[in-house]
Structures are given as C-alpha cells and as structure tokens.
mmCIF file of C-alpha atoms in Angstrom:
data_model
loop_
_atom_site.group_PDB
_atom_site.id
_atom_site.type_symbol
_atom_site.label_atom_id
_atom_site.label_comp_id
_atom_site.label_asym_id
_atom_site.label_seq_id
_atom_site.Cartn_x
_atom_site.Cartn_y
_atom_site.Cartn_z
ATOM 1 C CA MET A 1 -0.066 0.171 0.186
ATOM 2 C CA PRO A 2 1.402 3.436 -0.551
ATOM 3 C CA ARG A 3 2.201 6.196 1.973
ATOM 4 C CA LEU A 4 -0.615 8.968 1.675
ATOM 5 C CA ARG A 5 1.922 11.548 2.546
ATOM 6 C CA GLY A 6 -1.038 14.386 3.157
ATOM 7 C CA ALA A 7 -3.565 14.794 5.497
ATOM 8 C CA LEU A 8 -7.543 15.316 4.680
ATOM 9 C CA ARG A 9 -8.522 17.954 7.000
ATOM 10 C CA ASP A 10 -11.942 19.518 7.721
ATOM 11 C CA PRO A 11 -11.102 23.202 9.002
ATOM 12 C CA ALA A 12 -14.991 23.782 9.894
ATOM 13 C CA GLY A 13 -14.391 20.379 12.043
ATOM 14 C CA CYS A 14 -17.860 19.018 10.179
ATOM 15 C CA GLY A 15 -19.239 15.712 10.135
ATOM 16 C CA SER A 16 -19.921 16.038 6.360
ATOM 17 C CA CYS A 17 -16.263 15.709 5.284
ATOM 18 C CA LEU A 18 -15.933 12.196 6.195
ATOM 19 C CA GLY A 19 -17.694 10.957 2.743
ATOM 20 C CA ALA A 20 -15.437 13.142 0.652
ATOM 21 C CA ALA A 21 -12.365 11.891 2.856
ATOM 22 C CA LEU A 22 -13.047 8.258 2.372
ATOM 23 C CA ALA A 23 -13.592 8.511 -1.162
ATOM 24 C CA LEU A 24 -10.276 10.335 -2.262
ATOM 25 C CA LEU A 25 -8.727 7.956 0.329
ATOM 26 C CA LEU A 26 -10.181 5.026 -2.092
ATOM 27 C CA LEU A 27 -9.121 6.691 -5.438
ATOM 28 C CA LEU A 28 -5.486 7.263 -4.189
ATOM 29 C CA LEU A 29 -5.418 3.184 -3.107
ATOM 30 C CA PRO A 30 -4.125 1.223 -6.075
ATOM 31 C CA ALA A 31 -7.164 -0.967 -7.784
ATOM 32 C CA GLY A 32 -7.652 -4.106 -6.202
ATOM 33 C CA CYS A 33 -5.683 -2.781 -2.381
ATOM 34 C CA PRO A 34 -8.351 -3.809 0.167
ATOM 35 C CA VAL A 35 -10.046 -1.885 3.066
ATOM 36 C CA GLY A 36 -10.219 -2.959 6.470
ATOM 37 C CA ALA A 37 -13.519 -2.228 8.570
ATOM 38 C CA GLN A 38 -14.642 -3.533 11.690
ATOM 39 C CA ASN A 39 -14.720 -7.140 11.471
ATOM 40 C CA ASP A 40 -12.098 -7.243 9.435
ATOM 41 C CA THR A 41 -8.535 -8.714 10.565
ATOM 42 C CA GLU A 42 -6.464 -5.999 9.566
ATOM 43 C CA PRO A 43 -7.511 -2.343 9.960
ATOM 44 C CA ILE A 44 -6.142 0.141 7.453
ATOM 45 C CA VAL A 45 -2.368 0.762 8.726
ATOM 46 C CA LEU A 46 -0.565 4.186 7.828
ATOM 47 C CA GLU A 47 3.273 4.697 8.367
ATOM 48 C CA GLY A 48 2.368 7.574 10.525
ATOM 49 C CA LYS A 49 -0.549 10.031 11.574
ATOM 50 C CA CYS A 50 -1.448 10.943 7.522
ATOM 51 C CA LEU A 51 -5.373 11.041 7.865
ATOM 52 C CA VAL A 52 -7.510 12.837 9.645
ATOM 53 C CA VAL A 53 -11.301 11.559 9.774
ATOM 54 C CA CYS A 54 -13.936 13.816 10.876
ATOM 55 C CA ASP A 55 -17.013 12.250 12.862
ATOM 56 C CA SER A 56 -14.582 9.864 14.410
ATOM 57 C CA SER A 57 -13.778 8.269 17.790
ATOM 58 C CA PRO A 58 -9.761 7.493 18.626
ATOM 59 C CA SER A 59 -9.434 5.148 21.233
ATOM 60 C CA ALA A 60 -6.546 4.710 23.811
ATOM 61 C CA ASP A 61 -4.424 2.255 21.828
ATOM 62 C CA GLY A 62 -4.102 5.014 18.760
ATOM 63 C CA ALA A 63 -6.585 3.727 16.780
ATOM 64 C CA VAL A 64 -9.072 5.698 14.997
ATOM 65 C CA THR A 65 -12.394 4.237 14.353
ATOM 66 C CA SER A 66 -15.009 6.121 12.004
ATOM 67 C CA SER A 67 -18.647 5.952 12.066
ATOM 68 C CA LEU A 68 -18.771 4.126 8.934
ATOM 69 C CA GLY A 69 -16.578 1.524 10.355
ATOM 70 C CA ILE A 70 -13.042 2.091 8.875
ATOM 71 C CA SER A 71 -10.175 1.906 11.693
ATOM 72 C CA VAL A 72 -7.349 3.612 11.330
ATOM 73 C CA ARG A 73 -4.007 2.704 13.289
ATOM 74 C CA SER A 74 -0.596 4.874 12.952
ATOM 75 C CA GLY A 75 2.195 2.364 11.770
ATOM 76 C CA SER A 76 4.672 3.775 14.828
ATOM 77 C CA ALA A 77 3.117 1.865 17.490
ATOM 78 C CA LYS A 78 5.673 -0.680 18.712
ATOM 79 C CA VAL A 79 6.393 -1.715 21.648
ATOM 80 C CA ALA A 80 9.664 -3.818 22.668
ATOM 81 C CA PHE A 81 12.337 -3.933 25.620
ATOM 82 C CA SER A 82 15.124 -6.496 26.799
ATOM 83 C CA ALA A 83 16.477 -5.884 30.099
ATOM 84 C CA THR A 84 19.802 -7.780 31.635
ATOM 85 C CA ARG A 85 22.103 -7.990 34.372
ATOM 86 C CA SER A 86 25.647 -6.564 33.617
ATOM 87 C CA THR A 87 27.085 -7.442 37.352
ATOM 88 C CA ASN A 88 26.834 -9.904 39.830
ATOM 89 C CA HIS A 89 24.556 -9.073 42.571
ATOM 90 C CA GLU A 90 23.423 -10.397 45.563
ATOM 91 C CA PRO A 91 19.678 -9.811 46.450
ATOM 92 C CA SER A 92 19.071 -5.964 48.097
ATOM 93 C CA GLU A 93 16.745 -5.846 51.096
ATOM 94 C CA MET A 94 13.912 -4.929 48.801
ATOM 95 C CA SER A 95 14.486 -8.248 46.710
ATOM 96 C CA ASN A 96 14.329 -10.341 49.954
ATOM 97 C CA ARG A 97 11.314 -8.922 50.802
ATOM 98 C CA THR A 98 9.686 -9.142 47.201
ATOM 99 C CA MET A 99 11.594 -11.633 45.535
ATOM 100 C CA THR A 100 11.095 -9.605 42.509
ATOM 101 C CA ILE A 101 14.354 -10.353 40.179
ATOM 102 C CA TYR A 102 15.797 -6.664 39.264
ATOM 103 C CA PHE A 103 17.865 -5.911 36.085
ATOM 104 C CA ASP A 104 20.418 -3.150 35.423
ATOM 105 C CA GLN A 105 20.922 -2.334 31.994
ATOM 106 C CA VAL A 106 18.397 -2.013 29.298
ATOM 107 C CA LEU A 107 19.195 -2.938 26.208
ATOM 108 C CA VAL A 108 16.083 -2.157 24.201
ATOM 109 C CA ASN A 109 12.944 -0.078 25.612
ATOM 110 C CA ILE A 110 10.944 0.736 22.233
ATOM 111 C CA GLY A 111 8.237 2.576 23.784
ATOM 112 C CA ASN A 112 9.560 3.129 27.058
ATOM 113 C CA HIS A 113 7.024 0.939 28.928
ATOM 114 C CA PHE A 114 9.650 -1.148 30.845
ATOM 115 C CA ASP A 115 10.485 0.769 34.260
ATOM 116 C CA LEU A 116 14.224 -0.275 35.142
ATOM 117 C CA ALA A 117 14.236 0.949 38.866
ATOM 118 C CA SER A 118 10.976 -1.544 39.324
ATOM 119 C CA SER A 119 11.919 -4.598 36.943
ATOM 120 C CA ILE A 120 8.176 -4.046 35.715
ATOM 121 C CA PHE A 121 6.940 -3.689 32.342
ATOM 122 C CA VAL A 122 3.258 -2.090 31.861
ATOM 123 C CA ALA A 123 1.507 -3.025 28.533
ATOM 124 C CA PRO A 124 0.533 0.078 26.917
ATOM 125 C CA ARG A 125 -2.212 -1.095 25.062
ATOM 126 C CA LYS A 126 -4.481 -4.517 24.787
ATOM 127 C CA GLY A 127 -2.866 -7.205 22.588
ATOM 128 C CA ILE A 128 -0.775 -10.292 22.125
ATOM 129 C CA TYR A 129 2.330 -9.742 23.976
ATOM 130 C CA SER A 130 5.719 -12.276 23.894
ATOM 131 C CA PHE A 131 8.123 -12.472 26.717
ATOM 132 C CA SER A 132 11.043 -14.238 27.650
ATOM 133 C CA PHE A 133 13.608 -14.464 30.403
ATOM 134 C CA HIS A 134 17.052 -16.210 31.160
ATOM 135 C CA VAL A 135 17.720 -16.344 35.005
ATOM 136 C CA VAL A 136 21.404 -17.387 35.631
ATOM 137 C CA LYS A 137 22.451 -18.915 39.138
ATOM 138 C CA VAL A 138 25.849 -18.917 40.349
ATOM 139 C CA TYR A 139 27.643 -21.458 42.625
ATOM 140 C CA ASN A 140 24.737 -22.098 44.502
ATOM 141 C CA ARG A 141 23.709 -25.694 45.176
ATOM 142 C CA GLN A 142 19.694 -25.332 45.499
ATOM 143 C CA THR A 143 17.029 -25.533 43.577
ATOM 144 C CA ILE A 144 15.553 -22.225 41.963
ATOM 145 C CA GLN A 145 12.198 -21.590 40.631
ATOM 146 C CA VAL A 146 11.293 -18.268 38.403
ATOM 147 C CA SER A 147 7.956 -17.252 38.002
ATOM 148 C CA LEU A 148 6.938 -14.456 34.982
ATOM 149 C CA MET A 149 4.089 -12.917 37.301
ATOM 150 C CA GLN A 150 1.113 -11.191 35.348
ATOM 151 C CA ASN A 151 -0.991 -8.843 37.673
ATOM 152 C CA GLY A 152 1.035 -10.375 40.775
ATOM 153 C CA TYR A 153 -0.070 -13.968 39.283
ATOM 154 C CA PRO A 154 2.316 -16.518 37.935
ATOM 155 C CA VAL A 155 1.335 -17.699 34.546
ATOM 156 C CA ILE A 156 5.030 -19.942 33.572
ATOM 157 C CA SER A 157 7.772 -20.758 35.992
ATOM 158 C CA ALA A 158 11.356 -22.526 35.365
ATOM 159 C CA PHE A 159 13.644 -24.267 37.450
ATOM 160 C CA ALA A 160 17.323 -24.919 37.858
ATOM 161 C CA GLY A 161 18.684 -27.216 40.281
ATOM 162 C CA ASP A 162 21.585 -29.099 38.954
ATOM 163 C CA GLN A 163 23.790 -29.768 42.116
ATOM 164 C CA ASP A 164 26.779 -30.704 39.710
ATOM 165 C CA VAL A 165 27.060 -27.606 38.148
ATOM 166 C CA THR A 166 28.656 -24.262 39.367
ATOM 167 C CA ARG A 167 26.440 -22.109 36.740
ATOM 168 C CA GLU A 168 22.960 -23.096 35.723
ATOM 169 C CA ALA A 169 20.225 -21.137 34.021
ATOM 170 C CA ALA A 170 16.361 -21.284 34.199
ATOM 171 C CA SER A 171 14.547 -20.274 30.957
ATOM 172 C CA ASN A 172 11.149 -19.934 29.495
ATOM 173 C CA GLY A 173 8.888 -18.082 27.175
ATOM 174 C CA VAL A 174 4.952 -17.729 26.489
ATOM 175 C CA LEU A 175 2.749 -15.262 24.701
ATOM 176 C CA LEU A 176 0.043 -13.084 26.653
ATOM 177 C CA LEU A 177 -3.227 -12.014 26.238
ATOM 178 C CA MET A 178 -2.747 -8.449 27.961
ATOM 179 C CA GLU A 179 -5.051 -5.473 28.777
ATOM 180 C CA ARG A 180 -3.914 -2.080 28.911
ATOM 181 C CA GLU A 181 -1.731 -1.371 32.178
ATOM 182 C CA ASP A 182 -1.340 -5.109 33.135
ATOM 183 C CA LYS A 183 1.792 -5.618 34.741
ATOM 184 C CA VAL A 184 4.825 -8.518 34.082
ATOM 185 C CA HIS A 185 7.446 -8.744 36.354
ATOM 186 C CA LEU A 186 9.963 -11.852 37.899
ATOM 187 C CA LYS A 187 9.877 -13.463 40.486
ATOM 188 C CA LEU A 188 12.105 -15.384 42.914
ATOM 189 C CA GLU A 189 9.706 -18.415 43.772
ATOM 190 C CA ARG A 190 11.636 -20.753 45.723
ATOM 191 C CA GLY A 191 16.009 -20.527 46.289
ATOM 192 C CA ASN A 192 18.059 -17.826 46.153
ATOM 193 C CA LEU A 193 20.488 -15.997 43.815
ATOM 194 C CA MET A 194 23.079 -15.647 46.357
ATOM 195 C CA GLY A 195 26.583 -15.306 44.440
ATOM 196 C CA GLY A 196 25.405 -13.884 41.652
ATOM 197 C CA TRP A 197 22.937 -13.120 38.862
ATOM 198 C CA LYS A 198 25.294 -11.593 35.713
ATOM 199 C CA TYR A 199 23.905 -12.391 31.952
ATOM 200 C CA SER A 200 20.290 -13.180 33.479
ATOM 201 C CA THR A 201 17.847 -11.538 30.427
ATOM 202 C CA PHE A 202 14.160 -10.449 30.480
ATOM 203 C CA SER A 203 12.736 -9.336 27.242
ATOM 204 C CA GLY A 204 9.270 -8.721 25.605
ATOM 205 C CA PHE A 205 7.256 -7.291 22.751
ATOM 206 C CA LEU A 206 4.157 -6.579 21.292
ATOM 207 C CA VAL A 207 3.461 -9.437 18.932
ATOM 208 C CA PHE A 208 0.015 -7.121 17.451
ATOM 209 C CA PRO A 209 -2.466 -5.018 18.906
ATOM 210 C CA LEU A 210 -6.311 -6.193 19.528
#
C-alpha cells in the first residue's frame, strides 16, 4: 500500500467531510487494495499519522474508528524491551522482601514501557505480547524456581537445580493476552540468587494489538 503523504482535513470540523475524505482515500489506493472494516482482521495501517477523519472516535491504543467502521491505526506504535544484569549482584533488602528479580541495564526499550527501577513492564495497549527470560544462578547448590508474574499471579515458571554444575539457568517463554496497564515481572519463587545473576535477561514485545 503506498504511503499517503498529505492529510485530509476539514477546517470547520463538520461531519460532512467524512464521505469526501474516504472517497479520496479510496481513489488514492491502487486497484484491488483491500480496505479493512471493523470486523476485518486487518485495519488500514498507515506509516505515520497522515489521515484525519472527521466524525471519528479515537481509542486509547492510538487507532481511530470512524462512524462507517473504518479503523486507521498509526504504523509507528511499536513496543519492545530487553533488560539484563551487567554485574553479579546479591539480592538487596527489597529483593529479599518482594522476591522480584531486578535488572540494571536496558538494551532495548521501544516505547519506554519497561521501568528499570522496578523491573516491571506495563502494557500500553491491549494485545498479544511475547515474553522470555533467562535467569542465571551462580555457585548455588540449591534449586531455584522463577515465575513470570502477570498482575501478581504466576503464569509460567522455570526451574534450575542441578547439583553438579556451578552455573545454571532457568529459562522459559510465553505469549500472553494483556489488557492496557497490565503488569509483568519476574519473581524468585524458590531458592535464592546469592552469589550473582550476571547475564540474566528479560525480554518482551508486542506481537500485534487487539
């Protein structure tokens, strides 16, 4: 689909411009190019906010749905993060109290929805999200259990408990349906990470919005 570089605007803000705006939009599209409606799987996606439609109701996720059921969503709404432990670190007093696994370096934080201080990701919009984690325990001869928590409830867990290795990782991944402002973090359910957790990582991204 070609990019539409102009904007269709009605200075008077009247609802009568909707039909003309949509008609012009259809003329600019190549023949056979599908136009998504409310019930379609794929709405019209524009690379940038280049269409202004009168008589419309914007939603919290950045989409605009007109009274005719055509949804226009900004193509710039991208969400992704990846955080890591850059040093060995014995859990702080806060870690011992909440059992939250903290990270000290952000590698990627598109949209700034991962808070490094709390090591919590907050969903900016409803959608399907992908999460993965890789938590390393060092010189610790006891089993650890790490859970990915959604709004305070465990969703998936991973274990590391081999007594014959000095370094071992607990890893897992999942797809989650999340509502806007849902929260995700990692929790140490069992054992401890005394001795260090360098090279541990926690990552996630928006697969597609709903």
